[in-house]
């Protein structure tokens, strides 16, 4: 019997057990789910050295990077434990009966969020810990009280099984219901999973083509389900004339560092940089990128896909290779192509294609109107960044970017997504399939919940979050006023 036989299961087994567990998880105490999450984090921390070594062998990522990523992973597990115990995520709201309500007599209405049901999590390739088997989606789903079936990514199968083994052991020791977690492997299994009628919600982080295919399957079901896909983003950066004049070296070095971080394999990698024409910044960016080092990519398939994505740039009139090499070796060279706003606006779809690797497009603009026109041409993005000075007049640009992206940065770089309460990691399509949700931060728990209102129900029939005695001790909105425990 192999490790795969003892850890991974088929979709039917996973979904049968998840469907059976769902009612028990929906009724589980928040303190119990918090304990499960902490137990998983503790087991992963205890085996950190072995897990990081295994991840390094499978992913080509550095031990330093993977160590930090595992710390992030166990941190977010514990942060969701705190979120569950705090109870604000339930959005418990109580309107007592009011015969004098201006719109007519009001019944007793009580609204709360409850688990939506079994969840599928499609693991990502580029974050073997934080967006994979024990990543943020898994943590958020368990925190919400939704059973999880993870579709492992083929880029790191041994690590996926090892982490899954720790999760299963931790949940067993913490006496979580059987079926709370399962892992499946295989391309066809992934398709079968999203079509399983017992599945209630799915999350995905990966390519536009792969995510869109699963999204279409989720929508094609007799009973369509929510599909929260993160699909692609070029994360544009706009540099004002004043910023380019005031600190060109710092901007160039920061861009090169962010663009090449992790060999450019971040969903928030800055892929398009707008700079003033005739500015020294262009050459400084080229020099900084040339001084950057490449490295092996996650897999040969991802590397080949990266090279293929550069073909439209290499063959486009008006687009020039500024840094890097046209040769395609085992390890890509950090690469920058350059063009002007006119060419960019003439071919926005082609030039806004994501290049998952160490490459970017530098676009020269001549006026503020051209910069605004470029911003208007953008499709949906995870992030958009402005480098400017405090006295720059950029209100119109910021407003445009807020309509296009889920996170707008000022004088920073988009790589590095803090796991916190106010984070928004999402954006209009094609960045994601659901721009009103995030996949990072405590608000991501909302993807695995749905609201239910109870009208004139007796107290004993209400969930604890809505009972008069407030047995969970959570904040609630009562008759329009926040009531703290």
Coordinates of C-alpha atoms in Angstrom, one line a residue:
X1 CA 0.0 0.0 0.0
X2 CA 1.4 3.4 -1.0
X3 CA 1.2 6.7 0.8
X4 CA -1.2 7.9 -1.8
X5 CA -3.5 4.9 -1.0
X6 CA -3.6 5.8 2.7
X7 CA -4.1 9.6 2.2
X8 CA -5.9 10.3 -1.0
X9 CA -9.3 9.0 -1.8
X10 CA -11.7 9.0 -4.8
X11 CA -14.2 11.8 -5.2
X12 CA -17.2 9.7 -4.4
X13 CA -15.8 8.6 -1.1
X14 CA -14.7 12.1 -0.2
X15 CA -18.1 13.6 -1.0
X16 CA -20.1 10.9 0.7
X17 CA -18.2 11.5 3.9
X18 CA -18.3 15.3 3.5
X19 CA -22.0 15.3 2.9
X20 CA -22.5 13.2 6.0
X21 CA -20.3 15.5 8.1
X22 CA -21.9 18.7 6.9
X23 CA -24.8 18.8 9.4
X24 CA -22.5 18.0 12.3
X25 CA -20.1 20.7 11.3
X26 CA -22.9 23.2 10.9
X27 CA -23.9 22.5 14.6
X28 CA -20.3 22.4 15.9
X29 CA -19.3 24.9 18.6
X30 CA -17.0 27.7 17.5
X31 CA -14.6 26.8 20.2
X32 CA -14.4 23.3 18.8
X33 CA -13.6 24.5 15.3
X34 CA -11.0 26.9 16.7
X35 CA -9.4 23.9 18.4
X36 CA -9.3 21.9 15.2
X37 CA -7.5 24.8 13.4
X38 CA -4.9 25.2 16.1
X39 CA -4.3 21.5 16.2
X40 CA -3.5 21.5 12.5
X41 CA -1.2 24.5 12.9
X42 CA 0.6 22.8 15.8
X43 CA 1.2 19.6 13.8
X44 CA 2.6 21.5 10.8
X45 CA 4.9 23.6 13.0
X46 CA 6.2 20.4 14.7
X47 CA 7.2 18.9 11.4
X48 CA 8.3 22.2 9.7
X49 CA 11.9 21.1 8.8
X50 CA 10.8 18.0 7.1
X51 CA 7.9 19.7 5.3
X52 CA 10.1 22.5 4.0
X53 CA 12.8 20.1 2.8
X54 CA 10.1 18.1 0.9
X55 CA 8.6 21.3 -0.6
X56 CA 12.0 22.5 -1.7
X57 CA 12.7 19.3 -3.6
X58 CA 9.4 19.4 -5.4
X59 CA 9.0 23.1 -6.1
X60 CA 12.5 24.5 -6.8
X61 CA 11.7 27.3 -4.3
X62 CA 14.3 28.3 -1.7
X63 CA 14.2 27.0 1.8
X64 CA 14.1 30.5 3.1
X65 CA 11.0 31.3 1.0
X66 CA 9.3 28.1 2.0
X67 CA 10.0 28.5 5.7
X68 CA 8.4 31.9 5.6
X69 CA 5.4 30.6 3.7
X70 CA 4.9 27.8 6.2
X71 CA 4.9 30.4 9.0
X72 CA 2.3 32.3 7.1
X73 CA 0.2 29.1 6.7
X74 CA 0.1 28.3 10.4
X75 CA -0.4 31.9 11.3
X76 CA -3.5 32.1 9.2
X77 CA -4.9 28.9 10.7
X78 CA -4.6 30.4 14.1
X79 CA -6.0 33.7 12.9
X80 CA -9.1 32.0 11.7
X81 CA -9.4 30.2 15.0
X82 CA -9.5 33.7 16.7
X83 CA -12.0 34.9 14.1
X84 CA -14.3 32.0 14.9
X85 CA -14.1 32.6 18.6
X86 CA -14.8 36.3 18.2
X87 CA -18.0 35.7 16.3
X88 CA -18.2 38.9 14.3
X89 CA -18.0 36.9 11.1
X90 CA -21.5 35.5 11.8
X91 CA -23.0 39.0 11.2
X92 CA -25.7 38.2 13.8
X93 CA -28.6 40.7 13.5
X94 CA -31.7 40.9 15.5
X95 CA -34.8 43.1 14.8
X96 CA -37.4 42.6 17.6
X97 CA -41.0 42.7 16.8
X98 CA -42.2 46.3 16.5
X99 CA -46.0 47.1 16.0
X100 CA -45.1 50.8 15.4
X101 CA -42.5 50.2 12.7
X102 CA -43.0 53.0 10.1
X103 CA -43.5 50.5 7.2
X104 CA -46.1 48.6 9.1
X105 CA -46.0 46.2 12.0
X106 CA -42.6 44.4 11.9
X107 CA -42.3 40.7 12.9
X108 CA -39.4 39.4 15.0
X109 CA -36.6 38.9 12.5
X110 CA -33.2 37.4 13.2
X111 CA -30.5 36.9 10.6
X112 CA -27.2 35.0 10.8
X113 CA -24.6 33.5 8.5
X114 CA -24.4 29.7 8.4
X115 CA -22.2 27.2 6.6
X116 CA -23.1 26.7 3.0
X117 CA -22.1 23.0 2.9
X118 CA -19.2 20.9 1.5
X119 CA -16.5 22.9 -0.2
X120 CA -13.9 22.0 -2.9
X121 CA -10.5 23.7 -2.7
X122 CA -8.4 23.6 -5.8
X123 CA -4.8 24.0 -4.7
X124 CA -2.3 26.3 -6.4
X125 CA 1.1 25.6 -7.8
X126 CA 3.1 28.6 -6.7
X127 CA 2.4 28.5 -2.9
X128 CA 2.9 24.9 -1.8
X129 CA 1.8 25.7 1.7
X130 CA -0.2 29.0 1.9
X131 CA -2.5 28.4 -1.1
X132 CA -2.5 24.6 -1.1
X133 CA -3.7 21.8 1.1
X134 CA -3.6 23.6 4.4
X135 CA -3.9 27.1 2.9
X136 CA -6.2 30.0 3.4
X137 CA -9.2 28.4 1.6
X138 CA -9.0 25.3 3.7
X139 CA -8.6 27.3 6.9
X140 CA -11.5 29.5 6.1
X141 CA -13.8 26.7 5.1
X142 CA -13.2 24.7 8.3
X143 CA -13.6 27.9 10.3
X144 CA -17.0 28.4 8.7
X145 CA -18.0 24.9 9.5
X146 CA -17.9 23.6 5.9
X147 CA -16.3 20.2 5.2
X148 CA -13.4 20.5 2.7
X149 CA -12.3 18.3 -0.2
X150 CA -8.9 19.5 -1.5
X151 CA -7.9 18.8 -5.1
X152 CA -4.1 18.5 -4.8
X153 CA -1.9 20.3 -7.4
X154 CA 0.3 18.0 -9.4
X155 CA 3.3 20.3 -8.9
X156 CA 3.9 19.0 -5.4
X157 CA 2.1 15.7 -4.8
X158 CA 4.3 14.3 -2.1
X159 CA 4.1 17.5 0.0
X160 CA 0.3 17.6 -0.6
X161 CA 0.0 14.1 0.9
X162 CA 2.3 14.8 3.8
X163 CA 0.3 18.0 4.7
X164 CA -3.0 16.1 4.3
X165 CA -1.7 13.4 6.6
X166 CA -1.0 16.0 9.3
X167 CA -4.5 17.6 8.8
X168 CA -6.3 14.2 9.1
X169 CA -4.3 13.2 12.2
X170 CA -4.9 16.6 13.8
X171 CA -8.6 16.5 13.2
X172 CA -8.8 12.9 14.5
X173 CA -6.9 13.8 17.6
X174 CA -9.1 16.8 18.2
X175 CA -12.2 14.6 17.7
X176 CA -13.6 16.5 14.6
X177 CA -16.3 14.6 12.7
X178 CA -15.1 12.2 10.1
X179 CA -15.4 13.7 6.7
X180 CA -14.3 17.2 7.8
X181 CA -11.3 17.0 5.4
X182 CA -10.3 14.8 2.4
X183 CA -7.8 15.1 -0.5
X184 CA -8.2 13.9 -4.0
X185 CA -5.7 13.8 -6.9
X186 CA -5.9 13.8 -10.7
X187 CA -7.1 16.0 -13.5
X188 CA -10.3 14.0 -14.1
X189 CA -11.0 13.9 -10.4
X190 CA -10.9 17.7 -10.4
X191 CA -13.6 17.8 -13.1
X192 CA -15.7 15.1 -11.3
X193 CA -15.4 17.0 -8.0
X194 CA -16.9 20.3 -9.3
X195 CA -19.8 18.4 -10.9
X196 CA -20.6 16.3 -7.8
X197 CA -24.2 17.2 -6.8
X198 CA -23.3 17.1 -3.1
X199 CA -20.8 19.9 -3.5
X200 CA -22.0 23.4 -2.4
X201 CA -19.1 25.7 -3.2
X202 CA -15.6 25.7 -4.9
X203 CA -12.5 27.8 -4.7
X204 CA -9.6 27.9 -7.2
X205 CA -6.3 29.7 -7.6
X206 CA -4.5 29.2 -10.9
X207 CA -4.6 30.0 -14.6
X208 CA -7.4 31.8 -16.5
X209 CA -8.0 28.8 -18.8
X210 CA -8.1 26.2 -16.0
X211 CA -10.2 28.4 -13.7
X212 CA -12.6 29.4 -16.4
X213 CA -13.1 25.7 -17.4
X214 CA -14.1 24.8 -13.9
X215 CA -16.2 27.9 -13.5
X216 CA -18.2 27.0 -16.6
X217 CA -18.6 23.4 -15.3
X218 CA -19.9 24.8 -11.9
X219 CA -22.4 27.0 -13.8
X220 CA -23.5 24.2 -16.1
X221 CA -24.7 22.0 -13.2
X222 CA -28.5 21.4 -12.8
X223 CA -27.9 23.2 -9.5
X224 CA -25.2 25.8 -10.1
X225 CA -22.9 26.5 -7.2
X226 CA -20.7 29.5 -6.3
X227 CA -17.2 29.2 -7.8
X228 CA -14.6 31.6 -6.4
X229 CA -11.8 31.6 -8.9
X230 CA -8.6 33.7 -8.9
X231 CA -7.6 33.5 -12.5
X232 CA -5.0 36.1 -13.6
X233 CA -3.8 39.7 -13.2
X234 CA -1.0 41.9 -14.6
X235 CA -1.0 44.3 -11.6
X236 CA -0.2 47.5 -13.4
X237 CA 2.1 50.1 -11.9
X238 CA 1.7 53.8 -12.8
X239 CA 4.6 56.2 -12.1
X240 CA 3.9 60.0 -12.2
X241 CA 6.3 62.4 -13.7
X242 CA 7.1 63.9 -10.3
X243 CA 7.8 60.5 -8.8
X244 CA 10.0 59.5 -11.7
X245 CA 12.1 62.7 -11.2
X246 CA 12.3 62.5 -7.4
X247 CA 13.3 58.9 -6.9
X248 CA 14.0 57.0 -10.1
X249 CA 16.6 54.6 -8.7
X250 CA 14.4 53.5 -5.8
X251 CA 11.4 52.9 -8.1
X252 CA 13.5 51.0 -10.6
X253 CA 15.1 48.8 -8.0
X254 CA 11.8 48.2 -6.3
X255 CA 10.1 47.2 -9.5
X256 CA 12.9 44.8 -10.5
X257 CA 12.8 43.2 -7.1
X258 CA 9.0 42.8 -7.1
X259 CA 8.9 41.6 -10.7
X260 CA 11.5 38.9 -10.2
X261 CA 10.5 37.8 -6.7
X262 CA 10.0 34.0 -6.7
X263 CA 11.1 34.0 -10.4
X264 CA 8.0 36.1 -11.2
X265 CA 5.6 33.3 -10.1
X266 CA 3.3 35.5 -7.9
X267 CA -0.3 36.3 -8.8
X268 CA 0.5 39.9 -7.7
X269 CA 3.7 40.3 -9.7
X270 CA 3.8 43.7 -11.4
X271 CA 3.6 42.9 -15.1
X272 CA 3.0 46.3 -16.7
X273 CA 4.9 49.5 -15.7
X274 CA 3.8 52.9 -17.0
X275 CA 6.6 55.5 -17.0
X276 CA 7.0 59.0 -18.4
X277 CA 8.6 59.2 -21.9
X278 CA 12.1 60.8 -22.0
X279 CA 12.5 59.9 -18.3
X280 CA 15.7 58.3 -17.0
X281 CA 13.5 55.8 -15.2
X282 CA 13.2 53.6 -18.3
X283 CA 16.9 52.9 -18.5
X284 CA 17.2 52.5 -14.8
X285 CA 14.5 49.8 -14.9
X286 CA 16.3 48.1 -17.7
X287 CA 19.6 48.2 -15.8
X288 CA 17.9 46.9 -12.6
X289 CA 16.2 44.0 -14.4
X290 CA 19.5 43.1 -16.2
X291 CA 21.2 43.0 -12.8
X292 CA 18.5 40.6 -11.4
X293 CA 19.0 36.9 -11.3
X294 CA 16.6 34.3 -12.6
X295 CA 16.2 30.7 -11.4
X296 CA 14.3 27.5 -12.0
X297 CA 10.6 27.7 -12.3
X298 CA 8.1 25.6 -10.4
X299 CA 7.8 23.0 -13.1
X300 CA 8.9 22.5 -16.7
X301 CA 5.3 22.9 -17.8
X302 CA 5.0 26.3 -16.2
X303 CA 8.3 27.3 -17.7
X304 CA 7.3 26.3 -21.2
X305 CA 4.0 28.1 -20.7
X306 CA 5.8 31.2 -19.7
X307 CA 8.0 31.2 -22.8
X308 CA 4.9 30.7 -24.9
X309 CA 3.1 33.7 -23.3
X310 CA 6.0 35.9 -24.6
X311 CA 5.4 35.1 -28.2
X312 CA 2.8 37.9 -28.8
X313 CA 5.3 40.5 -27.4
X314 CA 8.2 39.2 -29.4
X315 CA 6.2 39.3 -32.7
X316 CA 4.4 42.6 -32.2
X317 CA 5.4 45.7 -34.2
X318 CA 6.1 48.6 -31.9
X319 CA 7.2 46.3 -29.0
X320 CA 10.9 46.0 -28.4
X321 CA 13.0 43.7 -26.2
X322 CA 14.7 46.0 -23.6
X323 CA 16.2 43.5 -21.2
X324 CA 16.6 39.7 -21.2
X325 CA 17.2 37.3 -24.0
X326 CA 15.2 35.8 -26.8
X327 CA 16.9 32.4 -26.1
X328 CA 14.9 29.9 -24.1
X329 CA 16.9 28.0 -21.6
X330 CA 16.2 25.9 -18.6
X331 CA 16.1 28.9 -16.4
X332 CA 14.3 32.1 -17.8
X333 CA 16.2 35.4 -17.8
X334 CA 14.4 38.3 -16.3
X335 CA 12.9 40.1 -19.3
X336 CA 11.4 43.5 -20.1
X337 CA 9.7 44.5 -23.3
X338 CA 8.9 48.2 -24.1
X339 CA 6.3 50.1 -26.1
X340 CA 4.4 53.3 -26.2
X341 CA 0.8 54.2 -25.1
X342 CA -0.4 54.3 -28.7
X343 CA 0.7 50.7 -29.4
X344 CA -0.6 49.6 -26.0
X345 CA -4.1 51.1 -26.6
X346 CA -4.2 49.6 -30.1
X347 CA -3.7 46.0 -28.7
X348 CA -4.9 46.0 -25.1
X349 CA -6.0 42.4 -24.9
X350 CA -2.8 41.1 -26.4
X351 CA -0.5 43.3 -24.3
X352 CA -2.4 42.8 -21.1
X353 CA -1.9 39.0 -21.2
X354 CA -0.4 37.7 -17.9
X355 CA 3.1 36.3 -18.1
X356 CA 3.5 33.9 -15.2
X357 CA 7.3 34.3 -14.7
X358 CA 10.0 37.0 -14.7
X359 CA 8.8 39.3 -17.5
X360 CA 7.0 42.6 -17.7
X361 CA 6.0 45.3 -20.3
X362 CA 7.2 48.9 -19.9
X363 CA 4.8 51.4 -21.4
X364 CA 6.0 55.0 -22.1
X365 CA 3.3 57.8 -21.8
X366 CA 3.6 61.4 -22.8
X367 CA 0.7 63.1 -20.9
X368 CA -1.7 62.7 -18.0
X369 CA -4.5 62.1 -20.5
X370 CA -2.6 59.2 -22.0
X371 CA -2.0 57.7 -18.6
X372 CA -5.8 58.0 -17.8
X373 CA -6.6 56.4 -21.2
X374 CA -4.3 53.5 -20.4
X375 CA -6.0 53.0 -17.0
X376 CA -9.4 53.0 -18.7
X377 CA -8.3 50.2 -21.0
X378 CA -7.5 47.8 -18.2
X379 CA -9.5 44.8 -17.5
X380 CA -10.1 43.5 -14.0
X381 CA -7.0 43.3 -11.7
X382 CA -6.0 42.0 -8.3
X383 CA -4.0 45.1 -7.7
X384 CA -3.1 48.5 -9.2
X385 CA -0.3 50.7 -7.9
X386 CA 0.6 54.4 -8.2
X387 CA 4.0 55.8 -7.4
X388 CA 3.6 59.5 -6.9
X389 CA 4.4 62.5 -4.8
X390 CA 2.1 63.9 -2.1
X391 CA 1.3 67.0 -4.2
X392 CA 0.5 65.0 -7.4
X393 CA -3.0 65.4 -8.7
X394 CA -4.0 61.8 -9.1
X395 CA -7.5 61.7 -7.8
X396 CA -9.0 60.7 -11.2
X397 CA -6.4 58.0 -11.7
X398 CA -7.0 56.5 -8.3
X399 CA -10.7 56.5 -8.9
X400 CA -10.3 54.7 -12.2
X401 CA -8.0 52.1 -10.6
X402 CA -10.4 51.5 -7.8
X403 CA -13.0 50.5 -10.4
X404 CA -10.6 48.1 -12.0
X405 CA -8.7 46.4 -9.1
X406 CA -9.4 44.9 -5.7
X407 CA -6.4 46.6 -4.0
X408 CA -5.0 50.0 -4.8
X409 CA -1.4 50.7 -3.6
X410 CA 0.4 54.0 -3.1
X411 CA 4.2 54.0 -3.3
X412 CA 4.5 50.3 -2.7
X413 CA 4.7 47.0 -4.5
X414 CA 1.9 44.5 -4.9
X415 CA 3.9 41.3 -4.1
X416 CA 3.4 40.4 -0.4
X417 CA -0.2 40.1 0.5
X418 CA -0.7 40.6 4.2
X419 CA -3.0 38.1 6.0
X420 CA -5.1 40.5 8.1
X421 CA -8.6 41.7 8.7
X422 CA -8.9 44.5 6.0
X423 CA -7.1 42.6 3.2
X424 CA -8.8 42.4 -0.2
X425 CA -7.3 39.8 -2.6
X426 CA -9.8 39.8 -5.4
X427 CA -11.0 42.0 -8.3
X428 CA -13.2 42.2 -11.3
X429 CA -13.0 39.5 -14.0
X430 CA -10.6 38.1 -15.2
X431 CA -8.8 38.6 -11.9
X432 CA -11.5 36.7 -10.2
X433 CA -14.9 35.3 -10.8
X434 CA -16.4 37.0 -7.7
X435 CA -15.1 40.5 -7.1
X436 CA -17.1 41.1 -4.0
X437 CA -15.1 38.4 -2.1
X438 CA -11.4 38.0 -1.0
X439 CA -9.3 34.9 -0.8
X440 CA -6.8 36.3 1.7
X441 CA -7.6 37.7 5.1
X442 CA -10.3 36.9 7.7
X443 CA -13.1 38.2 5.4
X444 CA -12.5 35.2 3.1
X445 CA -14.6 33.1 5.5
X446 CA -17.6 34.7 3.9
X447 CA -17.3 32.6 0.8
X448 CA -18.3 29.5 2.8
X449 CA -21.3 31.0 4.5
X450 CA -24.8 32.0 3.4
X451 CA -27.4 34.2 5.3
X452 CA -30.6 32.8 6.8
X453 CA -33.3 34.9 8.5
X454 CA -35.6 33.4 11.1
X455 CA -39.0 35.0 11.5
X456 CA -41.0 34.8 14.8
X457 CA -39.1 31.6 15.8
X458 CA -39.2 30.5 19.4
X459 CA -35.9 31.0 21.2
X460 CA -35.2 27.3 21.6
X461 CA -35.4 26.8 17.8
X462 CA -32.9 29.6 17.1
X463 CA -29.2 29.0 16.5
X464 CA -27.1 30.0 19.5
X465 CA -25.9 33.2 17.8
X466 CA -29.5 34.5 17.7
X467 CA -30.8 33.4 21.1
X468 CA -31.8 36.0 23.6
X469 CA -29.2 35.0 26.1
X470 CA -26.4 35.2 23.5
X471 CA -24.7 32.0 24.8
X472 CA -21.8 32.5 22.3
X473 CA -21.0 35.9 23.8
X474 CA -20.6 37.5 20.4
X475 CA -21.2 41.1 19.2
X476 CA -24.6 41.5 17.5
X477 CA -26.6 44.3 15.8
X478 CA -29.8 44.6 17.7
X479 CA -32.6 46.9 16.5
X480 CA -30.0 48.9 14.6
X481 CA -27.5 49.3 17.5
X482 CA -24.3 47.3 18.0
X483 CA -24.5 45.3 21.2
X484 CA -21.2 44.1 22.6
X485 CA -21.1 41.0 24.8

